[in-house]
Amino acid sequence: MKIKKISVYQKDLPLSEPYWLSGGRLKFEVLDATFVKIETDSGHIGWGEGTPWGNTYVPAHGPGIRAGIETIASVLIGMDSRQNERIEYVMDKELPGHPYVKSPIDMACLDIAGQAAGLSLPDLLGGRYETGTRIMSSVSSGPPDYMMEIIEKYRKMGYCGHSVKVGGSDIELDIRRIRHIEENRLEGERILYDVNRAWTRREASIVMNAVSDLGVTFEQPCETTDDIKAVRAVTTSPISVDESLVSLNDMVRIAHEGIADVAGIKINRVGGLTKAKRIRDVAIAHGIQIYVMATGGSVLADAEAASLAQTIPDEFRLGCWACQDMLTVDVAPGRGPRSQHGELRIPDLPGLGFSPDESLLGKPVAVYAA
Ligand code: MG
């Protein structure tokens, strides 16, 4: 099952509505997706996707994925696609850093490994739990009533979890947003207040202390893990870390120093499923609950994240994301896991379990072969 050909596709994925993060600081309208098709000498085909949430969200770059693959492709040709940890090591030697470049390669190789073993991705990654994973909507920042309208729209689609984007220089507005949404939260509904690094330490401590009676969880309130550690010392609300959780070392530090109660694992951010499952294991070993999400992308990226989520015991698994629900383009119509009753559920099919419709991807922008 040696890799004999790597084909790279680029596809624009427009969002159905413009999207604002952090009180309007960041606006997004279209995602630059890269799809990777790996073919082996045994006839197996695996698919991967790498789609950053724009270029300004975290250090990742759509064209950078394609440039990075161009740099590492030659050393991958001839490797056994099932040896995912060996491939991980070689990629890290050939191109240190740039984890988002390697994520789609890792995904495509694991797709093939799953097909070869007759195992679905969740079983390949340690074993599936049969329960579906709660989908968290992604609620763009705006006036409190506007944000409730978005939540209502997702409720009608069956969603019972919401990642609500707050964070901006108007911290009084943030306090009003949080109180308004909590007043209108339904019983059993899970809401995560995601700050996307927007607050200073001072702003974070003021807002989090002002709503400490609500017991809500905040995600990535400040830029760095050091900032979050400092804020944690003067606040009581539970904290999730995602954007500054990049490596296994980050997870070990967060666990050891008690910096967060929740880990938000972003597969593309951390460099693929092979690295993400180690972060999962450290989190579980330390009583830290987990969200698993794509940084963005099509149903392929949703399936990758939901596959890892489905290996996490129920009491540790908080949710995933269905970014496909926010797009106007579908590269795999009728295929892959779709949101149903507010959940994603990975079927017991070998590997990823589906592939995109190649006719919708256009011609490859690059092909690397033996
Ligand atoms: Mg987040």
Tab-separated table of C-alpha atoms and ligand atoms in Angstrom:
chain	number	residue	atom	x	y	z
A	1	MET	CA	0.000	0.000	0.000
A	2	LYS	CA	2.726	2.355	-1.017
A	3	ILE	CA	1.784	5.902	-1.936
A	4	LYS	CA	2.161	6.287	-5.687
A	5	LYS	CA	0.224	9.467	-6.427
A	6	ILE	CA	-0.936	12.559	-4.530
A	7	SER	CA	-3.485	14.830	-6.237
A	8	VAL	CA	-4.316	18.234	-4.766
A	9	TYR	CA	-7.545	20.144	-5.417
A	10	GLN	CA	-8.525	23.693	-4.481
A	11	LYS	CA	-12.143	24.677	-3.913
A	12	ASP	CA	-13.758	27.852	-2.639
A	13	LEU	CA	-16.431	27.142	-0.027
A	14	PRO	CA	-18.690	30.224	0.341
A	15	LEU	CA	-20.516	30.719	3.646
A	16	SER	CA	-24.275	31.122	3.330
A	17	GLU	CA	-24.071	34.280	5.447
A	18	PRO	CA	-21.120	36.552	6.309
A	19	TYR	CA	-19.663	35.639	9.679
A	20	TRP	CA	-18.145	37.865	12.355
A	21	LEU	CA	-15.871	36.778	15.184
A	22	SER	CA	-14.931	38.686	18.292
A	23	GLY	CA	-17.376	41.545	18.123
A	24	GLY	CA	-16.751	42.180	14.429
A	25	ARG	CA	-12.943	42.041	14.616
A	26	LEU	CA	-12.779	39.272	12.035
A	27	LYS	CA	-15.181	38.811	9.104
A	28	PHE	CA	-15.344	35.761	6.860
A	29	GLU	CA	-17.305	35.070	3.665
A	30	VAL	CA	-15.529	32.253	1.831
A	31	LEU	CA	-13.190	29.442	2.889
A	32	ASP	CA	-10.227	28.281	0.789
A	33	ALA	CA	-10.371	24.475	0.910
A	34	THR	CA	-7.699	21.983	-0.142
A	35	PHE	CA	-8.694	18.394	-0.889
A	36	VAL	CA	-6.028	15.707	-1.133
A	37	LYS	CA	-6.425	12.376	-2.908
A	38	ILE	CA	-3.815	9.712	-2.207
A	39	GLU	CA	-3.578	6.630	-4.432
A	40	THR	CA	-1.556	3.538	-3.577
A	41	ASP	CA	0.040	0.773	-5.620
A	42	SER	CA	-2.607	-1.579	-4.186
A	43	GLY	CA	-5.425	0.446	-5.737
A	44	HIS	CA	-6.617	2.030	-2.488
A	45	ILE	CA	-7.681	5.680	-2.543
A	46	GLY	CA	-7.803	7.944	0.507
A	47	TRP	CA	-9.157	11.486	0.880
A	48	GLY	CA	-8.172	14.353	3.144
A	49	GLU	CA	-9.240	17.957	3.570
A	50	GLY	CA	-7.520	21.026	4.972
A	51	THR	CA	-9.644	24.161	5.280
A	52	PRO	CA	-8.512	27.039	7.496
A	53	TRP	CA	-11.132	29.470	8.803
A	54	GLY	CA	-9.636	32.231	6.670
A	55	ASN	CA	-6.091	33.516	7.067
A	56	THR	CA	-6.675	35.773	10.081
A	57	TYR	CA	-8.192	33.332	12.582
A	58	VAL	CA	-5.166	31.212	13.547
A	59	PRO	CA	-1.772	30.728	11.868
A	60	ALA	CA	-2.921	28.782	8.805
A	61	HIS	CA	-3.101	29.714	5.141
A	62	GLY	CA	-5.126	28.070	2.365
A	63	PRO	CA	-2.468	28.534	-0.341
A	64	GLY	CA	0.125	27.574	2.303
A	65	ILE	CA	-1.360	24.077	2.513
A	66	ARG	CA	-0.773	23.566	-1.195
A	67	ALA	CA	2.729	25.044	-1.040
A	68	GLY	CA	3.575	22.881	1.969
A	69	ILE	CA	2.379	19.714	0.257
A	70	GLU	CA	4.539	20.591	-2.743
A	71	THR	CA	7.504	20.716	-0.346
A	72	ILE	CA	6.881	17.349	1.322
A	73	ALA	CA	5.244	15.307	-1.455
A	74	SER	CA	8.450	13.770	-2.798
A	75	VAL	CA	9.376	12.129	0.520
A	76	LEU	CA	5.883	10.660	0.885
A	77	ILE	CA	5.871	8.898	-2.468
A	78	GLY	CA	6.783	5.246	-1.850
A	79	MET	CA	5.896	5.250	1.863
A	80	ASP	CA	3.382	2.740	3.206
A	81	SER	CA	0.201	4.764	3.670
A	82	ARG	CA	-0.785	2.658	6.700
A	83	GLN	CA	2.267	3.754	8.710
A	84	ASN	CA	0.685	6.986	9.890
A	85	GLU	CA	3.079	7.677	12.770
A	86	ARG	CA	6.114	7.068	10.574
A	87	ILE	CA	4.633	9.383	7.956
A	88	GLU	CA	3.989	11.945	10.707
A	89	TYR	CA	7.657	11.758	11.760
A	90	VAL	CA	8.924	12.141	8.200
A	91	MET	CA	6.640	15.113	7.537
A	92	ASP	CA	7.793	16.838	10.734
A	93	LYS	CA	11.433	16.345	9.730
A	94	GLU	CA	10.896	17.518	6.159
A	95	LEU	CA	8.859	20.590	7.136
A	96	PRO	CA	9.016	21.479	10.845
A	97	GLY	CA	5.932	23.308	12.111
A	98	HIS	CA	3.093	24.087	9.689
A	99	PRO	CA	0.813	21.444	11.262
A	100	TYR	CA	-2.178	22.525	9.141
A	101	VAL	CA	-0.278	21.432	5.993
A	102	LYS	CA	0.101	17.865	7.226
A	103	SER	CA	-3.422	17.329	8.494
A	104	PRO	CA	-5.031	16.439	5.117
A	105	ILE	CA	-2.178	14.008	4.311
A	106	ASP	CA	-2.626	12.303	7.690
A	107	MET	CA	-6.394	12.092	7.110
A	108	ALA	CA	-6.029	10.535	3.645
A	109	CYS	CA	-3.500	7.972	4.936
A	110	LEU	CA	-5.790	6.984	7.819
A	111	ASP	CA	-8.690	6.683	5.365
A	112	ILE	CA	-6.608	4.104	3.477
A	113	ALA	CA	-5.448	2.370	6.678
A	114	GLY	CA	-9.075	2.026	7.766
A	115	GLN	CA	-10.127	0.620	4.423
A	116	ALA	CA	-7.227	-1.854	4.489
A	117	ALA	CA	-8.070	-3.003	8.021
A	118	GLY	CA	-11.832	-3.033	7.445
A	119	LEU	CA	-12.232	-0.536	10.293
A	120	SER	CA	-14.042	2.785	10.440
A	121	LEU	CA	-11.958	5.792	11.488
A	122	PRO	CA	-13.359	5.731	15.060
A	123	ASP	CA	-12.430	2.062	15.436
A	124	LEU	CA	-9.006	2.677	13.914
A	125	LEU	CA	-8.481	5.508	16.424
A	126	GLY	CA	-9.246	3.359	19.444
A	127	GLY	CA	-12.855	2.233	19.344
A	128	ARG	CA	-16.223	3.770	18.684
A	129	TYR	CA	-18.902	4.685	21.163
A	130	GLU	CA	-22.316	4.161	19.640
A	131	THR	CA	-23.749	7.470	20.815
A	132	GLY	CA	-23.845	10.326	18.325
A	133	THR	CA	-21.985	13.548	19.095
A	134	ARG	CA	-23.840	16.748	19.930
A	135	ILE	CA	-23.266	19.420	17.283
A	136	MET	CA	-22.453	22.907	18.456
A	137	SER	CA	-23.710	25.652	16.171
A	138	SER	CA	-21.417	28.590	15.535
A	139	VAL	CA	-23.163	31.833	16.406
A	140	SER	CA	-21.708	34.960	14.814
A	141	SER	CA	-21.190	38.002	17.016
A	142	GLY	CA	-23.706	40.880	16.968
A	143	PRO	CA	-26.441	42.548	19.011
A	144	PRO	CA	-28.032	40.236	21.645
A	145	ASP	CA	-31.364	39.887	19.777
A	146	TYR	CA	-29.579	39.122	16.496
A	147	MET	CA	-27.584	36.375	18.206
A	148	MET	CA	-30.763	34.863	19.678
A	149	GLU	CA	-32.274	34.836	16.156
A	150	ILE	CA	-29.323	32.746	14.959
A	151	ILE	CA	-29.691	30.375	17.924
A	152	GLU	CA	-33.419	30.055	17.129
A	153	LYS	CA	-32.601	29.178	13.513
A	154	TYR	CA	-30.315	26.375	14.681
A	155	ARG	CA	-32.864	25.146	17.229
A	156	LYS	CA	-35.271	24.614	14.329
A	157	MET	CA	-32.577	22.404	12.728
A	158	GLY	CA	-32.459	20.272	15.900
A	159	TYR	CA	-29.334	21.784	17.438
A	160	CYS	CA	-29.097	21.795	21.237
A	161	GLY	CA	-25.562	23.180	21.529
A	162	HIS	CA	-24.192	26.567	20.536
A	163	SER	CA	-20.745	28.116	20.403
A	164	VAL	CA	-21.585	31.764	20.860
A	165	LYS	CA	-18.984	34.291	19.746
A	166	VAL	CA	-18.393	37.166	22.153
A	167	GLY	CA	-15.357	39.332	22.770
A	168	GLY	CA	-14.762	42.888	21.799
A	169	SER	CA	-13.729	46.194	23.259
A	170	ASP	CA	-17.293	46.874	24.470
A	171	ILE	CA	-17.262	44.581	27.465
A	172	GLU	CA	-20.560	45.933	28.808
A	173	LEU	CA	-22.185	44.728	25.582
A	174	ASP	CA	-20.560	41.327	26.103
A	175	ILE	CA	-22.044	41.114	29.596
A	176	ARG	CA	-25.487	42.002	28.170
A	177	ARG	CA	-25.089	39.411	25.396
A	178	ILE	CA	-24.247	36.645	27.870
A	179	ARG	CA	-27.046	37.488	30.317
A	180	HIS	CA	-29.606	37.816	27.494
A	181	ILE	CA	-28.670	34.473	25.949
A	182	GLU	CA	-28.578	32.689	29.317
A	183	GLU	CA	-32.031	34.075	30.166
A	184	ASN	CA	-33.307	32.512	26.937
A	185	ARG	CA	-31.356	29.241	27.143
A	186	LEU	CA	-33.526	26.128	27.032
A	187	GLU	CA	-33.192	23.419	29.644
A	188	GLY	CA	-30.470	20.989	28.618
A	189	GLU	CA	-29.079	23.311	25.962
A	190	ARG	CA	-25.267	23.589	26.038
A	191	ILE	CA	-23.761	27.013	25.366
A	192	LEU	CA	-20.070	27.799	25.107
A	193	TYR	CA	-19.039	31.461	25.119
A	194	ASP	CA	-16.156	31.641	22.681
A	195	VAL	CA	-14.018	34.765	22.928
A	196	ASN	CA	-11.544	33.827	20.170
A	197	ARG	CA	-8.656	35.505	22.041
A	198	ALA	CA	-10.322	38.923	21.855
A	199	TRP	CA	-10.122	40.067	25.478
A	200	THR	CA	-7.162	41.536	27.308
A	201	ARG	CA	-6.512	40.064	30.743
A	202	ARG	CA	-8.321	43.005	32.332
A	203	GLU	CA	-11.374	42.688	30.068
A	204	ALA	CA	-11.553	38.936	30.630
A	205	SER	CA	-11.453	39.236	34.407
A	206	ILE	CA	-14.122	41.978	34.420
A	207	VAL	CA	-16.603	40.085	32.184
A	208	MET	CA	-16.027	36.659	33.709
A	209	ASN	CA	-16.425	37.981	37.245
A	210	ALA	CA	-19.522	39.986	36.247
A	211	VAL	CA	-21.324	36.806	35.116
A	212	SER	CA	-19.732	34.356	37.553
A	213	ASP	CA	-23.175	33.635	39.059
A	214	LEU	CA	-24.211	31.958	35.763
A	215	GLY	CA	-21.581	29.202	35.797
A	216	VAL	CA	-21.003	29.449	32.059
A	217	THR	CA	-17.879	28.221	30.261
A	218	PHE	CA	-15.593	30.552	28.315
A	219	GLU	CA	-13.387	29.457	25.443
A	220	GLN	CA	-10.020	31.052	24.697
A	221	PRO	CA	-10.707	34.306	26.556
A	222	CYS	CA	-7.220	35.710	25.814
A	223	GLU	CA	-4.437	35.376	23.293
A	224	THR	CA	-1.964	33.098	25.032
A	225	THR	CA	-2.010	30.216	27.477
A	226	ASP	CA	-0.048	32.416	29.907
A	227	ASP	CA	-2.795	35.058	29.702
A	228	ILE	CA	-5.455	32.438	30.383
A	229	LYS	CA	-3.497	31.110	33.347
A	230	ALA	CA	-3.325	34.639	34.774
A	231	VAL	CA	-7.057	35.217	34.252
A	232	ARG	CA	-7.896	31.860	35.778
A	233	ALA	CA	-6.194	32.926	39.006
A	234	VAL	CA	-8.671	35.793	39.463
A	235	THR	CA	-11.897	34.209	38.100
A	236	THR	CA	-14.046	31.160	38.810
A	237	SER	CA	-15.789	30.345	35.487
A	238	PRO	CA	-14.772	27.116	33.714
A	239	ILE	CA	-12.388	27.677	30.803
A	240	SER	CA	-11.867	25.896	27.479
A	241	VAL	CA	-8.659	26.286	25.481
A	242	ASP	CA	-8.621	25.659	21.742
A	243	GLU	CA	-6.678	28.185	19.664
A	244	SER	CA	-3.556	28.023	21.857
A	245	LEU	CA	-3.784	24.229	22.091
A	246	VAL	CA	-1.531	23.256	19.201
A	247	SER	CA	0.805	20.517	20.411
A	248	LEU	CA	0.882	17.572	22.779
A	249	ASN	CA	3.246	19.664	24.916
A	250	ASP	CA	0.566	22.379	25.156
A	251	MET	CA	-1.961	19.805	26.381
A	252	VAL	CA	0.481	18.406	28.946
A	253	ARG	CA	1.113	21.906	30.299
A	254	ILE	CA	-2.593	22.806	30.395
A	255	ALA	CA	-3.324	19.600	32.293
A	256	HIS	CA	-0.366	19.805	34.686
A	257	GLU	CA	-0.804	23.474	35.568
A	258	GLY	CA	-4.605	23.285	35.744
A	259	ILE	CA	-5.094	26.022	33.144
A	260	ALA	CA	-8.372	24.755	31.651
A	261	ASP	CA	-11.277	22.427	32.374
A	262	VAL	CA	-12.027	21.766	28.708
A	263	ALA	CA	-9.829	21.077	25.674
A	264	GLY	CA	-11.034	22.169	22.248
A	265	ILE	CA	-9.156	19.961	19.796
A	266	LYS	CA	-9.084	21.353	16.266
A	267	ILE	CA	-7.798	18.630	13.961
A	268	ASN	CA	-6.347	20.913	11.292
A	269	ARG	CA	-4.849	23.209	13.939
A	270	VAL	CA	-2.954	20.408	15.701
A	271	GLY	CA	-1.749	18.697	12.509
A	272	GLY	CA	-4.105	15.763	12.014
A	273	LEU	CA	-5.827	12.871	13.719
A	274	THR	CA	-2.571	11.103	14.613
A	275	LYS	CA	-1.517	14.025	16.817
A	276	ALA	CA	-5.067	14.823	17.959
A	277	LYS	CA	-5.643	11.380	19.465
A	278	ARG	CA	-2.620	11.803	21.759
A	279	ILE	CA	-4.017	15.137	22.951
A	280	ARG	CA	-7.342	13.339	23.538
A	281	ASP	CA	-5.622	10.747	25.708
A	282	VAL	CA	-3.831	13.307	27.907
A	283	ALA	CA	-7.058	15.275	28.365
A	284	ILE	CA	-9.046	12.197	29.408
A	285	ALA	CA	-6.273	11.065	31.759
A	286	HIS	CA	-6.580	14.400	33.590
A	287	GLY	CA	-10.366	14.686	33.808
A	288	ILE	CA	-10.556	17.332	31.078
A	289	GLN	CA	-13.634	17.292	28.849
A	290	ILE	CA	-13.284	17.691	25.098
A	291	TYR	CA	-14.765	19.394	22.058
A	292	VAL	CA	-13.468	18.131	18.714
A	293	MET	CA	-13.944	20.400	15.750
A	294	ALA	CA	-12.641	21.158	12.298
A	295	THR	CA	-11.215	24.635	11.781
A	296	GLY	CA	-13.757	24.795	8.978
A	297	GLY	CA	-14.566	22.976	5.773
A	298	SER	CA	-16.882	20.549	4.070
A	299	VAL	CA	-18.555	17.368	5.233
A	300	LEU	CA	-15.146	15.656	4.918
A	301	ALA	CA	-13.652	17.898	7.610
A	302	ASP	CA	-16.784	17.476	9.738
A	303	ALA	CA	-16.488	13.678	9.400
A	304	GLU	CA	-12.823	13.711	10.384
A	305	ALA	CA	-13.559	15.624	13.597
A	306	ALA	CA	-16.700	13.653	14.425
A	307	SER	CA	-14.744	10.414	13.956
A	308	LEU	CA	-12.319	11.360	16.720
A	309	ALA	CA	-15.200	12.642	18.847
A	310	GLN	CA	-16.877	9.255	18.587
A	311	THR	CA	-13.875	7.609	20.281
A	312	ILE	CA	-14.310	9.750	23.416
A	313	PRO	CA	-16.350	8.355	26.333
A	314	ASP	CA	-19.716	10.088	26.718
A	315	GLU	CA	-18.830	11.786	29.994
A	316	PHE	CA	-15.810	13.473	28.383
A	317	ARG	CA	-17.318	14.291	24.971
A	318	LEU	CA	-18.946	17.708	24.821
A	319	GLY	CA	-19.490	18.228	21.113
A	320	CYS	CA	-18.397	18.662	17.540
A	321	TRP	CA	-19.307	21.007	14.680
A	322	ALA	CA	-21.043	20.663	11.314
A	323	CYS	CA	-19.458	23.443	9.279
A	324	GLN	CA	-21.105	22.005	6.159
A	325	ASP	CA	-24.418	23.397	7.453
A	326	MET	CA	-22.959	26.921	6.989
A	327	LEU	CA	-21.837	26.461	3.349
A	328	THR	CA	-23.539	27.014	0.006
A	329	VAL	CA	-21.344	24.399	-1.715
A	330	ASP	CA	-21.407	20.638	-1.100
A	331	VAL	CA	-18.604	18.536	-2.597
A	332	ALA	CA	-20.172	15.240	-1.500
A	333	PRO	CA	-23.937	15.564	-1.980
A	334	GLY	CA	-25.838	12.781	-0.245
A	335	ARG	CA	-22.648	11.387	1.277
A	336	GLY	CA	-20.981	11.490	4.678
A	337	PRO	CA	-22.381	12.180	8.151
A	338	ARG	CA	-24.979	14.963	8.228
A	339	SER	CA	-26.562	16.743	11.155
A	340	GLN	CA	-29.562	14.804	12.369
A	341	HIS	CA	-31.450	15.677	15.547
A	342	GLY	CA	-28.547	17.932	16.487
A	343	GLU	CA	-25.964	15.144	16.288
A	344	LEU	CA	-23.312	13.755	13.980
A	345	ARG	CA	-22.979	9.976	13.939
A	346	ILE	CA	-20.229	8.151	12.059
A	347	PRO	CA	-21.451	5.004	10.287
A	348	ASP	CA	-19.543	1.752	10.720
A	349	LEU	CA	-17.928	1.770	7.271
A	350	PRO	CA	-14.228	1.189	6.510
A	351	GLY	CA	-12.003	4.270	6.572
A	352	LEU	CA	-13.648	7.650	6.161
A	353	GLY	CA	-16.644	5.795	4.737
A	354	PHE	CA	-17.213	8.072	1.755
A	355	SER	CA	-15.434	10.243	-0.779
A	356	PRO	CA	-16.217	13.565	-2.436
A	357	ASP	CA	-17.787	13.745	-5.896
A	358	GLU	CA	-14.649	14.353	-7.944
A	359	SER	CA	-16.603	16.022	-10.729
A	360	LEU	CA	-17.375	18.841	-8.272
A	361	LEU	CA	-13.721	19.458	-7.411
A	362	GLY	CA	-12.534	20.416	-10.884
A	363	LYS	CA	-9.081	19.490	-12.135
A	364	PRO	CA	-6.289	18.973	-9.598
A	365	VAL	CA	-4.064	22.018	-9.147
A	366	ALA	CA	-1.069	19.736	-8.543
A	367	VAL	CA	-0.225	16.053	-9.002
A	368	TYR	CA	2.820	14.349	-7.466
A	369	ALA	CA	3.657	10.824	-8.591
A	370	ALA	CA	6.451	8.287	-8.575
B	1	MG	MG	-13.167	28.353	19.681
